[in-house]
Amino acid sequence: MTIHRPGLPGDLPEPELLWARWGLLAVLEASTEEENTPSVHRTGHWADAGGLHLDDCGCTWWTLAQAGGGRFVLYGEDESSDVKWHRPAVDMLAGAPDWLPYAKLRDLIEGHELGCVYWYENGAWARAPYPKGLADDGLDCGMSRFVDRGDVLGAIDLGGSAETDPELLLDRAERGLLTTELVESAVSGSECDHWDLPAMLRALRLAGLSADGGEG
């Protein structure tokens, strides 16, 4: 699946699939230390009450949030975006529904921190119209890591787990069948020593990926 430059709404997968892939990485990277770090200083992938987030501490940051009733909003920035510096200015909220987090988005726009906004409702992604000739909005560099399933699998490092493999974890996450037992098995069978199981189970619950409630 290809993401155009600038992105098109149809380039994005169904939000539940995007959420599952992103959320799984947030679970695998979770740590108590990072939980206690202010969001503005966090890096990697993580889940909190505000949704799913990623930040590479340099070129790109994104948030995917649920708004209830099958609605989602995706917003963020990659340094490749030409939107925020375009003249005349691009209204990234043109045609947007009234349920978007407008206070947050307008604050980001005023601070020149936002590259694009996409929203999902009634079974389809949408965004504001862009002026002819705009080269890129950053969606490709920001979201292609989740669109290509192979890229997601490549990002899952279980450290030679004897009992679990990345394909199984990803398949379960995508089908809403990820369990605490499976996450625990991945940790216990891994050669890695960086796992923080309590934090991972909290992230599992926050991301809503667990078939058993993510208790732990």
Coordinates of N, CA and C in Angstrom, one line a residue:
M1 N 0.9 -1.2 0.0 CA 0.0 0.0 0.0 C 0.9 1.2 0.0
T2 N 0.6 2.2 -0.9 CA 1.4 3.4 -1.0 C 0.7 4.6 -0.4
I3 N 1.6 5.4 0.3 CA 1.1 6.7 0.7 C 1.6 7.8 -0.2
H4 N 0.7 8.5 -0.8 CA 1.1 9.6 -1.7 C 1.7 10.8 -1.0
R5 N 2.3 11.6 -1.8 CA 2.9 12.9 -1.2 C 2.3 14.0 -2.0
P6 N 1.4 14.9 -1.4 CA 0.9 14.7 -0.1 C 0.0 13.5 0.1
G7 N -0.3 13.2 1.3 CA -1.1 12.0 1.6 C -2.6 12.2 1.1
L8 N -3.2 11.1 0.8 CA -4.6 11.1 0.4 C -5.3 10.3 1.5
P9 N -6.6 10.6 1.8 CA -7.3 9.9 2.9 C -7.3 8.4 2.6
G10 N -7.5 8.0 1.4 CA -7.5 6.6 1.0 C -6.2 5.8 1.2
D11 N -5.2 6.6 1.5 CA -3.9 5.9 1.7 C -3.8 5.2 3.1
L12 N -4.6 5.7 4.0 CA -4.6 5.2 5.4 C -5.4 3.9 5.5
P13 N -4.9 2.9 6.3 CA -5.7 1.7 6.5 C -6.9 2.0 7.5
E14 N -7.8 1.0 7.6 CA -8.9 1.2 8.6 C -8.3 1.6 10.0
P15 N -8.9 2.5 10.7 CA -8.3 3.0 11.9 C -8.1 1.9 13.0
E16 N -9.0 0.9 13.0 CA -8.8 -0.2 14.0 C -7.5 -1.0 13.7
L17 N -7.1 -1.1 12.4 CA -5.9 -1.8 12.1 C -4.7 -1.0 12.4
L18 N -4.8 0.3 12.1 CA -3.7 1.3 12.4 C -3.5 1.3 13.9
W19 N -4.6 1.3 14.6 CA -4.6 1.3 16.1 C -3.9 0.1 16.7
A20 N -4.3 -1.1 16.1 CA -3.7 -2.3 16.6 C -2.2 -2.4 16.4
R21 N -1.7 -2.0 15.2 CA -0.3 -2.1 14.9 C 0.5 -1.1 15.8
W22 N 0.0 0.1 15.9 CA 0.6 1.1 16.7 C 0.6 0.7 18.2
G23 N -0.6 0.3 18.6 CA -0.7 -0.1 20.0 C 0.2 -1.2 20.4
L24 N 0.4 -2.2 19.6 CA 1.3 -3.3 19.9 C 2.7 -2.8 20.2
L25 N 3.2 -1.9 19.3 CA 4.5 -1.4 19.5 C 4.6 -0.6 20.8
A26 N 3.5 0.1 21.2 CA 3.4 0.8 22.4 C 3.5 -0.1 23.6
V27 N 2.9 -1.3 23.5 CA 2.9 -2.3 24.6 C 4.3 -2.8 24.7
L28 N 5.0 -3.2 23.6 CA 6.3 -3.8 23.7 C 7.4 -2.8 24.2
E29 N 7.2 -1.5 24.0 CA 8.1 -0.5 24.4 C 7.9 0.1 25.8
A30 N 6.8 -0.3 26.4 CA 6.4 0.3 27.7 C 7.4 0.1 28.8
S31 N 7.6 1.1 29.6 CA 8.4 1.0 30.8 C 7.9 2.0 31.8
T32 N 8.1 1.6 33.1 CA 7.7 2.4 34.2 C 8.4 3.8 34.2
E33 N 9.7 3.8 33.8 CA 10.4 5.0 33.7 C 9.8 6.0 32.7
E34 N 9.5 5.4 31.5 CA 8.9 6.3 30.5 C 7.5 6.8 30.9
E35 N 6.7 6.0 31.7 CA 5.4 6.4 32.1 C 5.5 7.6 33.0
N36 N 6.6 7.7 33.7 CA 6.8 8.9 34.6 C 7.5 10.1 34.0
T37 N 7.7 10.0 32.7 CA 8.4 11.1 31.9 C 7.3 11.9 31.3
P38 N 7.3 13.2 31.4 CA 6.3 14.1 30.8 C 6.3 13.8 29.3
S39 N 5.1 13.8 28.7 CA 4.8 13.5 27.3 C 5.7 14.2 26.4
V40 N 6.0 15.5 26.7 CA 6.8 16.3 25.8 C 8.2 15.8 25.7
H41 N 8.6 15.0 26.6 CA 10.0 14.5 26.6 C 10.1 13.0 26.3
R42 N 8.9 12.4 26.0 CA 8.9 10.9 25.7 C 9.3 10.7 24.3
T43 N 9.8 9.5 24.0 CA 10.2 9.1 22.7 C 9.7 7.6 22.5
G44 N 9.7 7.2 21.2 CA 9.2 5.9 20.8 C 7.7 5.9 20.6
H45 N 7.1 4.7 21.0 CA 5.7 4.6 20.9 C 5.1 4.4 22.3
W46 N 4.0 5.0 22.5 CA 3.3 4.8 23.8 C 1.8 5.1 23.8
A47 N 1.2 4.5 24.8 CA -0.3 4.7 25.0 C -0.5 5.4 26.3
D48 N -1.5 6.3 26.3 CA -2.0 7.0 27.5 C -3.4 7.3 27.4
A49 N -4.0 8.0 28.3 CA -5.4 8.3 28.3 C -5.8 9.1 27.0
G50 N -4.8 9.8 26.4 CA -5.1 10.6 25.3 C -5.0 9.9 23.9
G51 N -4.6 8.6 24.0 CA -4.5 7.9 22.7 C -3.2 7.2 22.5
L52 N -2.8 7.0 21.3 CA -1.5 6.4 20.9 C -0.6 7.5 20.4
H53 N 0.7 7.4 20.7 CA 1.6 8.5 20.4 C 2.9 7.9 19.8
L54 N 3.6 8.6 19.0 CA 5.0 8.3 18.7 C 5.8 9.6 18.5
D55 N 7.1 9.5 18.9 CA 8.0 10.6 18.7 C 9.4 10.1 18.6
D56 N 10.1 10.5 17.5 CA 11.4 10.0 17.3 C 12.5 11.0 17.9
C57 N 12.1 11.9 18.6 CA 13.0 12.9 19.3 C 13.7 13.7 18.2
G58 N 13.1 14.0 17.1 CA 13.8 14.8 16.1 C 12.9 15.2 14.9
C59 N 12.5 14.3 14.1 CA 11.9 14.6 12.8 C 10.4 14.4 12.8
T60 N 9.8 13.6 13.7 CA 8.4 13.3 13.5 C 7.8 13.0 14.9
W61 N 6.5 13.4 15.0 CA 5.7 13.0 16.1 C 4.2 12.9 15.7
W62 N 3.5 12.0 16.3 CA 2.1 11.8 15.9 C 1.2 11.3 17.0
T63 N -0.1 11.6 16.9 CA -1.1 11.1 17.9 C -2.2 10.5 17.1
L64 N -2.7 9.4 17.6 CA -4.0 8.8 17.0 C -4.9 8.6 18.2
A65 N -6.1 9.3 18.2 CA -7.0 9.3 19.3 C -8.4 8.8 18.8
Q66 N -9.1 8.1 19.7 CA -10.4 7.7 19.5 C -11.4 8.8 20.0
A67 N -12.5 9.0 19.3 CA -13.4 10.0 19.7 C -14.8 9.5 20.0
G68 N -14.9 8.1 20.0 CA -16.2 7.5 20.3 C -17.0 7.4 19.0
G69 N -17.9 6.4 19.0 CA -18.8 6.2 17.9 C -18.1 5.8 16.6
G70 N -17.0 5.2 16.7 CA -16.2 4.8 15.5 C -15.4 5.9 14.8
R71 N -15.2 7.0 15.6 CA -14.5 8.2 15.0 C -13.1 8.2 15.6
F72 N -12.2 8.6 14.7 CA -10.8 8.8 15.1 C -10.2 10.1 14.6
V73 N -9.1 10.5 15.2 CA -8.4 11.7 14.7 C -6.9 11.3 14.7
L74 N -6.2 11.6 13.6 CA -4.8 11.4 13.5 C -4.2 12.8 13.2
Y75 N -3.2 13.2 14.0 CA -2.6 14.5 13.7 C -1.1 14.4 14.2
G76 N -0.3 15.2 13.6 CA 1.1 15.2 13.9 C 1.9 16.0 12.9
E77 N 3.2 15.7 12.9 CA 4.1 16.4 12.0 C 5.3 15.6 11.7
D78 N 5.8 15.7 10.4 CA 7.1 15.2 10.0 C 7.8 16.4 9.4
E79 N 9.1 16.4 9.5 CA 9.8 17.6 9.0 C 9.6 17.7 7.4
S80 N 9.2 16.6 6.8 CA 9.0 16.7 5.3 C 7.7 17.5 4.9
S81 N 6.9 17.8 5.9 CA 5.6 18.5 5.6 C 5.9 19.9 5.1
D82 N 5.2 20.3 4.0 CA 5.2 21.7 3.6 C 4.0 22.5 4.0
V83 N 3.1 21.9 4.8 CA 1.9 22.5 5.1 C 2.0 23.7 5.9
K84 N 2.7 23.6 7.1 CA 2.6 24.7 8.0 C 3.4 25.9 7.6
W85 N 4.3 25.8 6.6 CA 5.0 27.0 6.1 C 4.5 27.5 4.8
H86 N 3.4 26.8 4.3 CA 2.9 27.2 3.0 C 2.3 28.6 3.0
R87 N 2.5 29.4 2.0 CA 1.9 30.7 1.8 C 1.2 30.7 0.5
P88 N -0.1 31.1 0.5 CA -0.9 31.4 1.7 C -1.1 30.2 2.6
A89 N -1.5 30.5 3.8 CA -1.6 29.5 4.9 C -2.6 28.5 4.5
V90 N -2.3 27.2 4.8 CA -3.3 26.1 4.6 C -4.1 26.0 5.9
D91 N -5.4 26.0 5.7 CA -6.3 25.8 6.9 C -6.5 24.3 7.0
M92 N -5.8 23.7 8.0 CA -5.8 22.2 8.2 C -7.1 21.7 8.8
L93 N -7.9 22.7 9.2 CA -9.2 22.3 9.9 C -10.4 22.6 9.0
A94 N -10.1 23.0 7.7 CA -11.2 23.3 6.8 C -12.1 22.1 6.5
G95 N -13.4 22.2 6.8 CA -14.3 21.1 6.5 C -14.3 20.0 7.6
A96 N -13.6 20.2 8.7 CA -13.5 19.2 9.7 C -14.7 19.2 10.6
P97 N -15.1 18.0 11.1 CA -16.3 17.9 11.9 C -16.1 18.6 13.3
D98 N -17.2 18.8 14.0 CA -17.2 19.6 15.2 C -16.6 18.8 16.4
W99 N -16.4 17.5 16.3 CA -15.9 16.7 17.4 C -14.4 16.6 17.6
L100 N -13.7 17.2 16.6 CA -12.2 17.2 16.8 C -11.8 18.0 18.0
P101 N -10.6 17.7 18.6 CA -10.1 18.4 19.7 C -9.5 19.8 19.3
Y102 N -10.4 20.7 19.0 CA -10.0 22.0 18.4 C -9.1 22.8 19.3
A103 N -9.3 22.8 20.6 CA -8.4 23.6 21.4 C -7.0 23.1 21.3
K104 N -6.8 21.8 21.3 CA -5.4 21.3 21.2 C -4.8 21.5 19.8
L105 N -5.6 21.3 18.8 CA -5.1 21.5 17.4 C -4.8 22.9 17.1
R106 N -5.6 23.8 17.5 CA -5.4 25.3 17.3 C -4.1 25.7 18.0
D107 N -3.9 25.2 19.2 CA -2.7 25.6 20.0 C -1.5 25.1 19.2
L108 N -1.5 23.9 18.7 CA -0.4 23.4 17.9 C -0.2 24.2 16.6
I109 N -1.3 24.6 16.0 CA -1.1 25.4 14.8 C -0.5 26.7 15.1
E110 N -1.0 27.3 16.1 CA -0.4 28.7 16.5 C 1.1 28.6 16.9
G111 N 1.5 27.4 17.4 CA 2.9 27.2 17.7 C 3.7 26.7 16.6
H112 N 3.1 26.6 15.4 CA 3.8 26.0 14.2 C 4.4 24.6 14.5
E113 N 3.6 23.8 15.2 CA 4.0 22.5 15.5 C 3.2 21.4 14.8
L114 N 2.3 21.7 14.0 CA 1.4 20.8 13.3 C 1.6 20.7 11.8
G115 N 1.7 19.5 11.3 CA 1.9 19.3 9.9 C 0.7 18.9 9.1
C116 N -0.2 18.1 9.7 CA -1.5 17.7 9.1 C -2.4 17.1 10.0
V117 N -3.7 17.0 9.7 CA -4.8 16.5 10.5 C -5.6 15.6 9.5
Y118 N -5.9 14.4 10.0 CA -6.8 13.5 9.3 C -7.9 13.0 10.3
W119 N -9.1 12.8 9.8 CA -10.1 12.4 10.7 C -10.9 11.3 10.0
Y120 N -11.5 10.4 10.9 CA -12.3 9.2 10.4 C -13.7 9.2 11.0
E121 N -14.7 9.2 10.1 CA -16.0 9.0 10.6 C -16.9 8.5 9.4
N122 N -18.0 7.8 9.7 CA -18.8 7.3 8.7 C -18.1 6.4 7.7
G123 N -17.1 5.7 8.2 CA -16.4 4.7 7.4 C -15.4 5.2 6.5
A124 N -14.9 6.4 6.6 CA -13.9 7.0 5.7 C -13.0 8.0 6.4
W125 N -11.7 8.0 5.9 CA -10.8 9.1 6.3 C -11.0 10.3 5.5
A126 N -10.7 11.4 6.1 CA -10.8 12.7 5.3 C -9.8 13.7 5.9
R127 N -9.5 14.7 5.1 CA -8.7 15.8 5.6 C -9.1 17.1 4.8
A128 N -8.5 18.2 5.2 CA -8.8 19.5 4.6 C -8.2 19.4 3.2
P129 N -8.8 20.2 2.2 CA -8.2 20.3 0.9 C -6.9 21.1 0.9
Y130 N -6.0 20.6 0.0 CA -4.6 21.3 -0.1 C -4.6 22.1 -1.3
P131 N -3.8 23.2 -1.4 CA -3.6 23.9 -2.6 C -2.8 23.1 -3.6
K132 N -3.1 23.4 -4.9 CA -2.4 22.7 -6.0 C -0.9 23.0 -5.9
G133 N -0.1 21.9 -6.1 CA 1.3 22.1 -6.0 C 2.0 21.9 -4.7
L134 N 1.2 21.7 -3.6 CA 1.8 21.4 -2.3 C 2.4 20.0 -2.4
A135 N 3.7 20.0 -2.1 CA 4.5 18.8 -2.4 C 4.3 17.6 -1.4
D136 N 4.1 17.9 -0.1 CA 4.1 16.9 0.9 C 3.4 17.4 2.2
D137 N 2.7 16.5 2.9 CA 2.2 16.9 4.2 C 2.8 16.0 5.3
G138 N 3.7 15.2 5.0 CA 4.4 14.4 6.0 C 3.8 13.1 6.3
L139 N 2.6 12.8 5.8 CA 1.9 11.5 6.1 C 2.7 10.3 5.7
D140 N 3.3 10.3 4.6 CA 4.1 9.2 4.2 C 5.2 8.8 5.1
C141 N 6.1 9.8 5.4 CA 7.2 9.6 6.4 C 6.7 9.2 7.8
G142 N 5.6 9.8 8.1 CA 5.1 9.5 9.5 C 4.4 8.2 9.6
M143 N 3.5 7.8 8.7 CA 2.6 6.7 8.9 C 3.0 5.4 8.0
S144 N 3.9 5.5 7.1 CA 4.2 4.3 6.3 C 4.7 3.2 7.1
R145 N 5.3 3.5 8.3 CA 5.8 2.4 9.2 C 4.6 1.5 9.7
F146 N 3.4 2.0 9.7 CA 2.3 1.2 10.1 C 1.5 0.6 8.9
V147 N 1.6 1.3 7.8 CA 0.8 0.8 6.6 C 1.4 -0.5 6.0
D148 N 2.7 -0.6 6.0 CA 3.3 -1.8 5.5 C 3.5 -2.8 6.6
R149 N 2.7 -3.9 6.6 CA 2.8 -4.9 7.6 C 4.1 -5.4 7.9
G150 N 4.9 -5.6 6.8 CA 6.3 -6.1 6.9 C 7.1 -5.1 7.8
D151 N 6.9 -3.8 7.7 CA 7.6 -2.9 8.5 C 7.3 -3.0 9.9
V152 N 6.0 -3.3 10.2 CA 5.6 -3.5 11.6 C 6.3 -4.7 12.2
L153 N 6.3 -5.8 11.4 CA 6.9 -7.0 11.9 C 8.4 -6.8 12.1
G154 N 9.0 -6.0 11.3 CA 10.5 -5.7 11.4 C 10.8 -4.9 12.7
A155 N 9.8 -4.2 13.2 CA 10.0 -3.4 14.3 C 9.8 -4.1 15.6
I156 N 9.3 -5.3 15.5 CA 9.0 -6.2 16.7 C 10.2 -7.0 17.0
D157 N 10.9 -6.7 18.1 CA 12.1 -7.4 18.5 C 11.9 -8.1 19.8
L158 N 11.7 -9.5 19.7 CA 11.4 -10.3 20.9 C 12.7 -10.9 21.5
G159 N 13.8 -10.6 20.9 CA 15.1 -11.1 21.4 C 15.2 -12.6 21.4
G160 N 14.8 -13.3 20.4 CA 14.9 -14.7 20.3 C 14.0 -15.5 21.2
S161 N 12.7 -15.0 21.4 CA 11.8 -15.6 22.2 C 11.5 -17.0 21.7
A162 N 11.6 -18.0 22.6 CA 11.4 -19.4 22.2 C 9.9 -19.8 22.1
E163 N 9.0 -19.0 22.7 CA 7.6 -19.4 22.8 C 6.7 -18.5 21.9
T164 N 7.2 -17.4 21.5 CA 6.3 -16.4 20.8 C 7.1 -15.8 19.6
D165 N 6.4 -15.6 18.5 CA 7.0 -14.9 17.4 C 6.3 -13.7 17.0
P166 N 6.9 -12.7 16.3 CA 6.3 -11.5 16.0 C 5.0 -11.6 15.2
E167 N 4.9 -12.6 14.3 CA 3.7 -12.8 13.5 C 2.5 -13.1 14.3
L168 N 2.8 -14.0 15.3 CA 1.7 -14.4 16.2 C 1.2 -13.2 17.0
L169 N 2.1 -12.4 17.6 CA 1.7 -11.2 18.4 C 0.9 -10.2 17.5
L170 N 1.4 -10.0 16.3 CA 0.8 -9.0 15.4 C -0.6 -9.5 15.0
D171 N -0.7 -10.7 14.6 CA -2.0 -11.3 14.2 C -3.0 -11.2 15.3
R172 N -2.6 -11.5 16.6 CA -3.5 -11.5 17.7 C -3.9 -10.0 18.0
A173 N -3.0 -9.1 17.9 CA -3.3 -7.7 18.1 C -4.3 -7.2 17.1
E174 N -4.1 -7.5 15.8 CA -4.9 -7.1 14.7 C -6.3 -7.7 14.8
R175 N -6.5 -8.8 15.4 CA -7.8 -9.5 15.6 C -8.4 -9.2 16.9
G176 N -7.8 -8.4 17.7 CA -8.3 -8.1 19.1 C -8.3 -9.2 20.0
L177 N -7.3 -10.1 19.8 CA -7.2 -11.3 20.6 C -5.9 -11.4 21.4
L178 N -5.2 -10.3 21.6 CA -4.0 -10.3 22.4 C -4.4 -10.4 23.9
T179 N -3.7 -11.3 24.6 CA -4.0 -11.6 26.0 C -2.8 -11.3 26.8
T180 N -3.0 -11.1 28.1 CA -1.9 -10.9 29.1 C -1.0 -12.2 29.1
E181 N -1.6 -13.3 28.9 CA -0.9 -14.6 28.9 C 0.1 -14.6 27.8
L182 N -0.3 -14.1 26.6 CA 0.6 -14.1 25.4 C 1.7 -13.1 25.6
V183 N 1.4 -11.9 26.2 CA 2.5 -10.9 26.5 C 3.4 -11.5 27.5
E184 N 2.9 -12.1 28.5 CA 3.8 -12.7 29.6 C 4.7 -13.7 29.0
S185 N 4.1 -14.5 28.1 CA 4.9 -15.6 27.4 C 6.0 -15.0 26.6
A186 N 5.7 -13.9 25.9 CA 6.8 -13.3 25.1 C 7.9 -12.8 25.9
V187 N 7.6 -12.3 27.1 CA 8.6 -11.8 28.0 C 9.4 -12.9 28.6
S188 N 8.7 -13.9 29.1 CA 9.4 -15.0 29.8 C 10.3 -15.8 28.9
G189 N 9.9 -15.9 27.6 CA 10.7 -16.7 26.7 C 11.8 -15.9 26.0
S190 N 12.0 -14.6 26.3 CA 12.9 -13.8 25.6 C 14.3 -13.7 26.2
E191 N 15.2 -13.5 25.4 CA 16.6 -13.3 25.9 C 16.9 -11.9 26.3
C192 N 16.0 -11.0 26.0 CA 16.1 -9.6 26.3 C 16.0 -9.4 27.8
D193 N 16.6 -8.4 28.4 CA 16.5 -8.1 29.8 C 15.9 -6.8 30.1
H194 N 15.3 -6.1 29.0 CA 14.8 -4.8 29.2 C 13.3 -4.7 29.4
W195 N 12.6 -5.9 29.4 CA 11.2 -5.9 29.5 C 10.7 -5.4 30.8
D196 N 9.6 -4.7 30.8 CA 9.0 -4.2 32.1 C 7.6 -4.7 32.0
L197 N 7.3 -5.9 32.5 CA 6.0 -6.5 32.3 C 4.9 -5.7 32.9
P198 N 5.0 -5.3 34.1 CA 3.9 -4.5 34.7 C 3.5 -3.3 33.8
A199 N 4.5 -2.6 33.3 CA 4.2 -1.4 32.4 C 3.6 -1.9 31.1
M200 N 4.1 -3.0 30.6 CA 3.5 -3.5 29.4 C 2.1 -3.9 29.5
L201 N 1.7 -4.5 30.6 CA 0.3 -4.8 30.9 C -0.6 -3.6 31.1
R202 N 0.0 -2.6 31.7 CA -0.7 -1.3 31.8 C -1.0 -0.7 30.4
A203 N 0.1 -0.8 29.6 CA -0.1 -0.2 28.2 C -1.1 -1.1 27.4
L204 N -1.1 -2.4 27.6 CA -2.1 -3.2 27.0 C -3.5 -2.8 27.3
R205 N -3.7 -2.5 28.6 CA -5.0 -2.0 29.0 C -5.4 -0.6 28.4
L206 N -4.4 0.3 28.4 CA -4.6 1.6 27.9 C -4.9 1.6 26.4
A207 N -4.2 0.7 25.7 CA -4.4 0.6 24.2 C -5.7 -0.1 23.9
G208 N -6.3 -0.8 24.9 CA -7.5 -1.6 24.6 C -7.3 -2.7 23.6
L209 N -6.2 -3.4 23.6 CA -5.9 -4.4 22.7 C -6.2 -5.8 23.3
S210 N -6.4 -5.9 24.6 CA -6.5 -7.2 25.2 C -7.9 -7.8 25.1
A211 N -7.9 -9.1 24.8 CA -9.1 -9.9 24.8 C -9.6 -10.2 26.2
D212 N -8.7 -10.0 27.2 CA -9.0 -10.4 28.6 C -9.0 -9.1 29.5
G213 N -9.0 -8.0 28.9 CA -9.0 -6.7 29.7 C -7.7 -6.2 30.1
G214 N -6.6 -6.9 29.8 CA -5.3 -6.4 30.0 C -5.0 -6.2 31.5
E215 N -5.5 -7.1 32.4 CA -5.3 -6.9 33.8 C -3.9 -7.3 34.2
G216 N -3.4 -6.6 35.2 CA -2.0 -7.0 35.7 C -1.3 -5.8 36.2

